[in-house]
XYZ file of C-alpha atoms in Angstrom:
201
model
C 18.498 11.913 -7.774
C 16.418 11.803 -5.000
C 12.873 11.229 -4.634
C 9.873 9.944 -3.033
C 6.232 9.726 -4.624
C 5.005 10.492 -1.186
C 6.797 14.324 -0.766
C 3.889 15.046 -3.649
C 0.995 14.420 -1.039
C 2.771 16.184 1.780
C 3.085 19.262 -0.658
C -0.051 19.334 -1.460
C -1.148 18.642 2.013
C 0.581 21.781 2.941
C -0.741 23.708 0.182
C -5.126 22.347 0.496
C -4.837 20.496 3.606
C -9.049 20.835 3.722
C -9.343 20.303 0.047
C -11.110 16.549 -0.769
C -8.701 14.012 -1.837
C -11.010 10.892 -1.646
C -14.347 9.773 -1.415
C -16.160 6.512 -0.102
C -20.365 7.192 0.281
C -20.891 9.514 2.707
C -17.154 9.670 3.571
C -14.808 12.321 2.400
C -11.115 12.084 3.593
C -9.515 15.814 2.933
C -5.428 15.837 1.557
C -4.497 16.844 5.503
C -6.201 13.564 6.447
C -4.626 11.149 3.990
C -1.313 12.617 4.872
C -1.613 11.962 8.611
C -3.351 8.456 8.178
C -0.727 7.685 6.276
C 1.873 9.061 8.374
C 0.275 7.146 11.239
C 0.730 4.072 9.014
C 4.272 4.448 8.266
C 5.344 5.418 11.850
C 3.745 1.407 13.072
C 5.446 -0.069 9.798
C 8.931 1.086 11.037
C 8.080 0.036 14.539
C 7.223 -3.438 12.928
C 10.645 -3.610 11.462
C 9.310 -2.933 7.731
C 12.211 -0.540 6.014
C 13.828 0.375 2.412
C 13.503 -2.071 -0.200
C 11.355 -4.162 1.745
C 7.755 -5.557 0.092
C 4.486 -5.118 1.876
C 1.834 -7.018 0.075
C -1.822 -4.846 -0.709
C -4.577 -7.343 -1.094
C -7.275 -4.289 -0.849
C -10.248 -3.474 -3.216
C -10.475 0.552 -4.426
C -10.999 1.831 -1.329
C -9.519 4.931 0.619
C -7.598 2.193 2.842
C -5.851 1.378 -0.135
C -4.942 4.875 -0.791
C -3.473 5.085 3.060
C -1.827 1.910 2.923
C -0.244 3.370 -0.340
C 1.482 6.326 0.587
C 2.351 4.980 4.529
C 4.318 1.943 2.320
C 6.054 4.516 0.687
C 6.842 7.097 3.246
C 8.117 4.429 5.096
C 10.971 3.561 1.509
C 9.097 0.029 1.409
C 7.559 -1.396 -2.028
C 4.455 -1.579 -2.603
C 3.265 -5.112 -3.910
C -0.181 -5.006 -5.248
C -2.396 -8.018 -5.208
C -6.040 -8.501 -6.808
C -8.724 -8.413 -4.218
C -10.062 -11.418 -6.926
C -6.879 -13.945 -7.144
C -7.215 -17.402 -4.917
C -5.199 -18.614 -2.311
C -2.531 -20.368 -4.035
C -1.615 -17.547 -6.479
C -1.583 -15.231 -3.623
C 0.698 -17.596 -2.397
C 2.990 -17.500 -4.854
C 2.910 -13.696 -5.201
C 3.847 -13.334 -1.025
C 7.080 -15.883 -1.878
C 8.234 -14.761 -5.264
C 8.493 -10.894 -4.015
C 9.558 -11.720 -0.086
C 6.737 -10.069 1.499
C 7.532 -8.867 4.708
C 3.556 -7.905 5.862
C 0.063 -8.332 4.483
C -2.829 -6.168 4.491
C -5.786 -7.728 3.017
C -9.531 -6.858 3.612
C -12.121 -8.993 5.155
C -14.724 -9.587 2.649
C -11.734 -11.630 0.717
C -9.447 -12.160 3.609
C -10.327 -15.822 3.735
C -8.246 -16.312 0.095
C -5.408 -14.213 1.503
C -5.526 -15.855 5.152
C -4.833 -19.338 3.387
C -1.904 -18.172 1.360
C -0.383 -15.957 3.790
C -0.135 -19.262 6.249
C 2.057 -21.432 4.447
C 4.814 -18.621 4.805
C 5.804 -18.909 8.231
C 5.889 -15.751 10.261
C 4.033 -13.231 8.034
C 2.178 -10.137 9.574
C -1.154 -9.914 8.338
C -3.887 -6.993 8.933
C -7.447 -6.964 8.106
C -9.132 -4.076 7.061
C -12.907 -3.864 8.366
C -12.812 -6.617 10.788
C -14.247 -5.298 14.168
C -11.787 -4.769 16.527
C -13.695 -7.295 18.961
C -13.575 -10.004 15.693
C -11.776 -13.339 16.925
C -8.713 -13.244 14.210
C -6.490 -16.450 13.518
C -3.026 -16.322 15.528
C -0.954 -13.711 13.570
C -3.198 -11.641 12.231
C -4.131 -8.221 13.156
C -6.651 -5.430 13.163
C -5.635 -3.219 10.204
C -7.049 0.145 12.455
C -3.868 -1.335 14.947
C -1.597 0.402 12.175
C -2.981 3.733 13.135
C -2.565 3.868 16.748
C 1.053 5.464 16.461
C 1.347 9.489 16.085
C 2.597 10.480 12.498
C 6.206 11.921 12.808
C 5.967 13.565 9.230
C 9.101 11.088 8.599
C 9.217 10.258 4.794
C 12.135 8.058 3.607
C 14.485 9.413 1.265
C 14.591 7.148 -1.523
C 16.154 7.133 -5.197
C 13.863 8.047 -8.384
C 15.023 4.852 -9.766
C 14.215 3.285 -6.710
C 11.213 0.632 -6.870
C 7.803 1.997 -5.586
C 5.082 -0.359 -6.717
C 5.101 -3.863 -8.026
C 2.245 -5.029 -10.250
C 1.989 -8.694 -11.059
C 1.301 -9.457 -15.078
C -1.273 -12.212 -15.748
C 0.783 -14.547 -16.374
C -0.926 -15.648 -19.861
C 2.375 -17.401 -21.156
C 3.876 -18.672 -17.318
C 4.146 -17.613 -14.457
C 3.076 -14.305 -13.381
C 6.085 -11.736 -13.017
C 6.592 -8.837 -10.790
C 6.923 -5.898 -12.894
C 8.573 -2.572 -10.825
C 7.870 0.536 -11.657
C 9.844 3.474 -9.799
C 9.019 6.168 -8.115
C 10.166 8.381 -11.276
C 7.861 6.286 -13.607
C 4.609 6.893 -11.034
C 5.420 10.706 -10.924
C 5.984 10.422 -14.873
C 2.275 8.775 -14.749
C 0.625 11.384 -13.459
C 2.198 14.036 -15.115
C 1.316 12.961 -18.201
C -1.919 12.266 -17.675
C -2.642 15.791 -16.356
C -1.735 17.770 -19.463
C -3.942 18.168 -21.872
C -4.656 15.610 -24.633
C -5.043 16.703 -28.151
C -7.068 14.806 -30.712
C -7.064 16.254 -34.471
């Protein structure tokens, strides 16, 4: 069957494009918005190369970046890979090899950690979130806001429900830390769930 987590924004972009989706302080980004931020995203991840199946590493904090990042990765039929805005270099390291990250978008108040992991893999896009665009970055790296510079063309991958949307590192409490996938079905099941109504007797 298919189906992409991301046709659920774009339908409800349609239906309350001026309705709030997200806030940060002051800042209120409205369903319409997230859906062309996003789309804006996806459109420069295809132009970098990035397609179905392929992991792009999320070293972000809960922040609406995140939430772009998020649905531009999947419009786009990538994976999602998310990393804690709290690990160290070399287990961010290990996260970038064990799932074959193709990009990484990290943010700057813990970009240092990321920066240091992300060099030992040769080759590795890597976009900063917050940096000033006048900010002196190390060779390779990029200003996050570059990712929005393309026009959205509405374009969302078709993908599989059993297709892989998001992986989510365990902790690792026994070994090393696995990737566990969870589909796009799973994150639809998620949310559907959790918006009925919950009894307790």
């Amino acid at each position: 069957m298919s189906f992409n987590v991301a046709v659920i924004l774009r339908e409800s972009s349609n239906a309350h494009p001026h309705k709030p989706l997200c806030h940060l302080g002051q800042q209120t980004f409205s369903y319409a918005q997230v859906d062309e931020l996003s789309g804006r995203i996806a459109t420069s991840l295809r132009a970098l190369g990035v397609r179905r199946g392929d992991k792009v590493a999320v070293h972000l904090p809960n922040m609406p970046h995140f939430l772009f990042a998020y649905f531009g990765i999947l419009k786009v039929g990538a994976v999602l890979v998310r990393l804690n805005p709290l690990l160290r270099a070399p287990e961010i390291l290990y996260r970038l090899a064990n799932c074959g990250a193709r990009l990484l978008i990290t943010f700057e108040a813990s970009a240092g950690e990321a920066l240091r992991g992300a060099a030992e893999i040769d080759g590795l896009p890597t976009y900063v979130v917050k940096a000033p665009m006048n900010a002196q970055l190390p060779a390779g790296t990029h200003h996050f806001d570059e990712l929005y510079f393309a026009e959205d063309t509405k374009e969302i991958e078709p993908t599989d429900a059993d297709d892989t949307a998001v992986i989510e590192y365990t902790g690792g409490g026994t070994g090393k830390p696995n990737g566990a996938e969870l589909t796009h079905f799973q994150l639809y099941s998620s949310c559907t769930s959790a918006d009925e109504p919950v009894w307790f007797p």
